[in-house]
Structure formats: structure tokens, C-alpha cells
Amino acid sequence: MTAILLTKNVHLSYGKKEALHGIDLDFDEHGITALIGPSGCGKSTFLRCLNRMNDLIPRTTVTGTFNFKGQDIYAPTTNLVELRKQIGMVFQQPNPFPFSVYENVTYGLRLTGHKDRQFLDEQVERSLKQAAVWDEVKDDLNKSALSFSGGQQQRICIARLLAVQPDIILLDEPTSALDPISSAQIETTLLALKNEYTIIIVTHNLQQASRIADKTAFMLNGNLVEFDLTSKMFTQPEQQDTSDYLNGKFG
Amino acid sequence: MKNIFTAELKKLYETFTQMGTEVSEQIERATQSYIDHDKAAAQSLIDRDNTINSNEVNLEKQALTLMTLQQPVADEFRNVITILKASSDLERIADHATGIALETIRVKGSHRNQDVEAKIADLTVVIRQMLAEALKAFHNIDMSKAQSVSEQDQQVDAKFDEIRQTITATIQEDPNVAEAGTSYLMVTKLLERIGDRIVNLVEEMVYNQTGEIVELNQGRLHPGES
């Protein structure tokens, strides 16, 4: 496995309060990595560092190394639009734009200057198929994306992201607002995608991490406690804190 | 999501069946080395038992990982639990075969009784047929075979009684056979215990399918009758 994204000694402060105290995490190309830990442990904060979403929060300081395919994510020359095209994010609440399904999926492509109708049609079909929602929306591509169920909206958001062919997909608790059936569909979708994309998912649902992630990182109070193969961590964790968390003793 | 569990469960069944085949071969080697007084063959069987023990440990690990990562419930949970229990029975069957091999190495004296040895060989054939049928039924989840395996165990119990009587009569006739006789008795008892373990396998299959814990060992249900 080659690492596609390497992070080292990541510190993040909101004003004077430090939220991440030096995280080292490398992400293998392709496959799924889960970030788990109790609320407030810094897992979403860390995830948001990976495509510079924290830049939007005032008085936030990020230090450390972020090496994505040999390129420094935090270099002054980094083009943020290009970066977020390569490292896209799916959020907790499905957030489709208030346009049609077709417009949602082609939004990123249009931004980058694609106008050819046939090309756009092909990309819409490919993306929606990859996100496993094509069969459910193919007859309603001109309907508002907001008229679909939460689970379908979330998969449309995944399709919107896939349309621009990212390398890495970041997901911040993508199923916590969904019912169990929709959650299972998202999990199945992610498993199908992991052969082509690198997926990093923050989840509160330990069973979800155990079911789908190849590797899992456990964070606590802004520190990385343990990072290992999911099969190893869930059967024989190295650290007592990890074991206690997985057993529901706190968090 | 189902696909992952189903694929992993299939692998677990394959590991189990493979282990069953090896255990069946161990039984054959055990009695053959015993009848042939082949201590070298017995020793190699004892060495091979370590492989079976580690197969069982690996299967346990596979099952525990599956339970931890996929959280099966209801019938799927029973599937995994059943394989865990059944693999433990297979491992004990292999231990009994090792017991026969140890007896081959220990036994002394040249007073033998071909009649008893032929009956032991005959009993081994029945035992191996029973195991093959139980493993096949286990793999195909064929409930109709549960009763038939239970009936074969009754035959095994009857043959055990018959051999015991023959041994007693032989010793009464010629006390020089006493040493070999106790050894024959021990080996026959080990084979009879293997039969009971095979009945456990089909009981576990019934549990897997129905959730009911049943007793199919007629000898245990009706002690004193045979």
C-alpha cells in the first residue's frame, strides 16, 4: 500500500485553545480509513484540515505537515478550488444545492468550464451509478434534488463529488442523519467505491467503522491514541483507552 | 453489507469442512497404525495433531473476527456459534484419534486376537461413514440426515458392546491376552466416544437451523438399552 496523504505533527488551535496536539496519520491510497472517538476529541477538526475547511473559521491556526501526492496542502500557492476538487467532502446533513439532480451533479464540471452536453450526460450517469443512486433518480433528473429522501440526497451529494473525479473523499458522519436502511445503502456504496478512491470517514457509529473500514484511528482529547487495521483494533486493541472506548465505558 | 458476511461465512464453512476431512483421515490412520502395530505411522499421526489444533485456533479467530466486525444476529449468529462449537468437537475427535495412536506406541506383547482387530477395523469404517455423512449434512444443512447419523451411533454402541464381550471372553480363555485386551478395550472406547462427538455435530446442525438444543444420542437418552 502506498500512502496518498501523509500528515505529521498536526497542531490546530482555535484562538488560544489547542484542539489537536500533534497528530501523525498516513492514509493509504484506496481503501477506507475510519476516524473514531468521543464527541470533541478532534476527529472532525482533523478531517477538516485535510482539505482546508478550517480556513473558513476565524482565528484558527494549523501547523504541521500535510503532504498530498508530494504537494503541501497548506502551501501559499495551493489553489483551494483545485485542492477541494481532488479532496472532496460529504457532510453530516445532506446538502444538495436547491437545483435539479442534473444541475447538482454537473455543478463542479461546469465550474471547470465543461459545457459539452454529451460529456455532461455521461458524467451524470457515471457518477450517479457509482454513488448507487442512478436507478432511483434516472427518470427524475430534472426534479429538485431536495425532493428526494435523506438517503437519496446524501448519495446525490456523493455523486456530485464523484463527478469531478477526486482522489480522496472525506465524509463527516455521513449517515448520522439517516435511517438504518439508508445508512446501509451508503455503507454498501462506500465499499464499492473504495477500490477506486481513498475514503476517510468520521463516524460515531463503531459498528459502521468495524463493518467497512480497512484501518481505524482512535482519537481522544485531541490526540491520536491508536491507529491500526480495523480487524486488529476491534479484536485486540493495544491501548486500554481504545478498549474502554470500544466497550462503551466512556464517550 | 450482507455480501461481506455471506462471503466470510462461506470461508468459515470451507475451513471447517477442510478440518473435518483431515480429522476423518486421522481416524483412519489411527486405527490402521494400531492394527498394523506401526509405531512410526502412529508417531507421525501424533505430530499431525498439532496442525489440527492450530486449524481449530485459526477457525476460532476467523469466527471471532467475523462476530466482532459484522455483528451477526439471529440465524446468522447461530451459524457462527454452531461452527465454533462443531470445530471444538472435531478437535476432540482428533484428540481421540491421537489417543489411539498413543496406545499403538504403548502396547506391548505379541498376544493378539485377529477377530477383535477385524471388529475394530469394521467399527472404524462405520465411524468414518458417520463422520462423512455428518460433515456433508452440516455443509448442506440437510436436517433429514440428523436421524440417520443418530441411528448409526446406535450401531456403534452395539458394536462396542459386542467387542467388549468378545474381549472379556478372550481374556477368560487365555489370561495372556489380558494386556492386549485392555488396550483393545481402550481403543474401542475411544472409537465409541468419537461416535458420540459425531452425534454432537448433527445436534449442532439442528440448533443452527431451528434454534432448538436437542439430544440425539440414544445411548444417553436410554442408558442400558442397546
mmCIF file of C-alpha atoms in Angstrom, chain B residues 18-99:
data_model
loop_
_atom_site.group_PDB
_atom_site.id
_atom_site.type_symbol
_atom_site.label_atom_id
_atom_site.label_comp_id
_atom_site.label_asym_id
_atom_site.label_seq_id
_atom_site.Cartn_x
_atom_site.Cartn_y
_atom_site.Cartn_z
ATOM 1 C CA GLN B 18 -11.375 -28.997 5.369
ATOM 2 C CA MET B 19 -10.711 -29.612 9.049
ATOM 3 C CA GLY B 20 -13.379 -32.339 9.057
ATOM 4 C CA THR B 21 -11.728 -34.131 6.141
ATOM 5 C CA GLU B 22 -8.354 -34.060 7.888
ATOM 6 C CA VAL B 23 -9.874 -35.376 11.116
ATOM 7 C CA SER B 24 -11.523 -38.246 9.230
ATOM 8 C CA GLU B 25 -8.146 -39.186 7.742
ATOM 9 C CA GLN B 26 -6.623 -39.087 11.230
ATOM 10 C CA ILE B 27 -9.169 -41.674 12.436
ATOM 11 C CA GLU B 28 -8.315 -43.967 9.527
ATOM 12 C CA ARG B 29 -4.563 -43.603 10.118
ATOM 13 C CA ALA B 30 -5.032 -44.163 13.866
ATOM 14 C CA THR B 31 -6.792 -47.499 13.658
ATOM 15 C CA GLN B 32 -4.681 -48.662 10.732
ATOM 16 C CA SER B 33 -1.442 -47.971 12.615
ATOM 17 C CA TYR B 34 -2.916 -49.661 15.677
ATOM 18 C CA ILE B 35 -3.882 -52.830 13.813
ATOM 19 C CA ASP B 36 -0.565 -52.867 11.921
ATOM 20 C CA HIS B 37 1.393 -52.160 15.129
ATOM 21 C CA ASP B 38 3.082 -49.435 13.098
ATOM 22 C CA LYS B 39 4.662 -47.142 15.697
ATOM 23 C CA ALA B 40 6.242 -44.841 13.088
ATOM 24 C CA ALA B 41 2.861 -44.186 11.464
ATOM 25 C CA ALA B 42 1.373 -43.589 14.918
ATOM 26 C CA GLN B 43 4.074 -41.052 15.729
ATOM 27 C CA SER B 44 3.526 -39.129 12.502
ATOM 28 C CA LEU B 45 -0.209 -39.008 13.290
ATOM 29 C CA ILE B 46 0.554 -37.581 16.743
ATOM 30 C CA ASP B 47 2.730 -34.912 15.125
ATOM 31 C CA ARG B 48 -0.036 -34.059 12.669
ATOM 32 C CA ASP B 49 -2.446 -33.433 15.561
ATOM 33 C CA ASN B 50 -0.678 -30.113 16.201
ATOM 34 C CA THR B 51 -1.772 -28.947 12.757
ATOM 35 C CA ILE B 52 -5.367 -29.790 13.567
ATOM 36 C CA ASN B 53 -5.122 -27.953 16.862
ATOM 37 C CA SER B 54 -3.804 -24.853 15.130
ATOM 38 C CA ASN B 55 -6.507 -25.180 12.446
ATOM 39 C CA GLU B 56 -9.074 -25.009 15.220
ATOM 40 C CA VAL B 57 -7.407 -21.946 16.740
ATOM 41 C CA ASN B 58 -7.379 -20.246 13.328
ATOM 42 C CA LEU B 59 -11.015 -21.083 12.763
ATOM 43 C CA GLU B 60 -11.856 -19.614 16.184
ATOM 44 C CA LYS B 61 -10.005 -16.427 15.304
ATOM 45 C CA GLN B 62 -11.819 -16.243 11.963
ATOM 46 C CA ALA B 63 -15.185 -16.659 13.739
ATOM 47 C CA LEU B 64 -14.384 -14.106 16.454
ATOM 48 C CA THR B 65 -13.286 -11.532 13.879
ATOM 49 C CA LEU B 66 -16.472 -12.129 11.916
ATOM 50 C CA MET B 67 -18.595 -11.640 15.040
ATOM 51 C CA THR B 68 -16.704 -8.520 16.092
ATOM 52 C CA LEU B 69 -16.671 -6.792 12.724
ATOM 53 C CA GLN B 70 -20.018 -7.823 11.267
ATOM 54 C CA GLN B 71 -22.178 -8.218 14.394
ATOM 55 C CA PRO B 72 -24.379 -11.058 13.142
ATOM 56 C CA VAL B 73 -27.705 -11.610 14.927
ATOM 57 C CA ALA B 74 -30.440 -14.278 14.952
ATOM 58 C CA ASP B 75 -29.845 -17.089 12.428
ATOM 59 C CA GLU B 76 -26.558 -15.611 11.220
ATOM 60 C CA PHE B 77 -25.277 -15.503 14.786
ATOM 61 C CA ARG B 78 -26.320 -19.154 15.225
ATOM 62 C CA ASN B 79 -24.366 -20.009 12.055
ATOM 63 C CA VAL B 80 -21.153 -18.702 13.569
ATOM 64 C CA ILE B 81 -21.758 -20.124 17.052
ATOM 65 C CA THR B 82 -22.543 -23.529 15.521
ATOM 66 C CA ILE B 83 -19.287 -23.652 13.615
ATOM 67 C CA LEU B 84 -17.386 -22.657 16.750
ATOM 68 C CA LYS B 85 -18.980 -25.461 18.766
ATOM 69 C CA ALA B 86 -18.652 -28.016 15.974
ATOM 70 C CA SER B 87 -14.993 -27.221 15.398
ATOM 71 C CA SER B 88 -14.361 -27.874 19.068
ATOM 72 C CA ASP B 89 -15.991 -31.316 18.651
ATOM 73 C CA LEU B 90 -13.827 -32.015 15.597
ATOM 74 C CA GLU B 91 -10.728 -31.104 17.552
ATOM 75 C CA ARG B 92 -11.720 -33.508 20.335
ATOM 76 C CA ILE B 93 -12.342 -36.261 17.761
ATOM 77 C CA ALA B 94 -8.798 -35.707 16.513
ATOM 78 C CA ASP B 95 -7.588 -35.953 20.137
ATOM 79 C CA HIS B 96 -9.315 -39.339 20.450
ATOM 80 C CA ALA B 97 -7.552 -40.468 17.250
ATOM 81 C CA THR B 98 -4.300 -39.339 18.836
ATOM 82 C CA GLY B 99 -5.234 -41.408 21.901
#
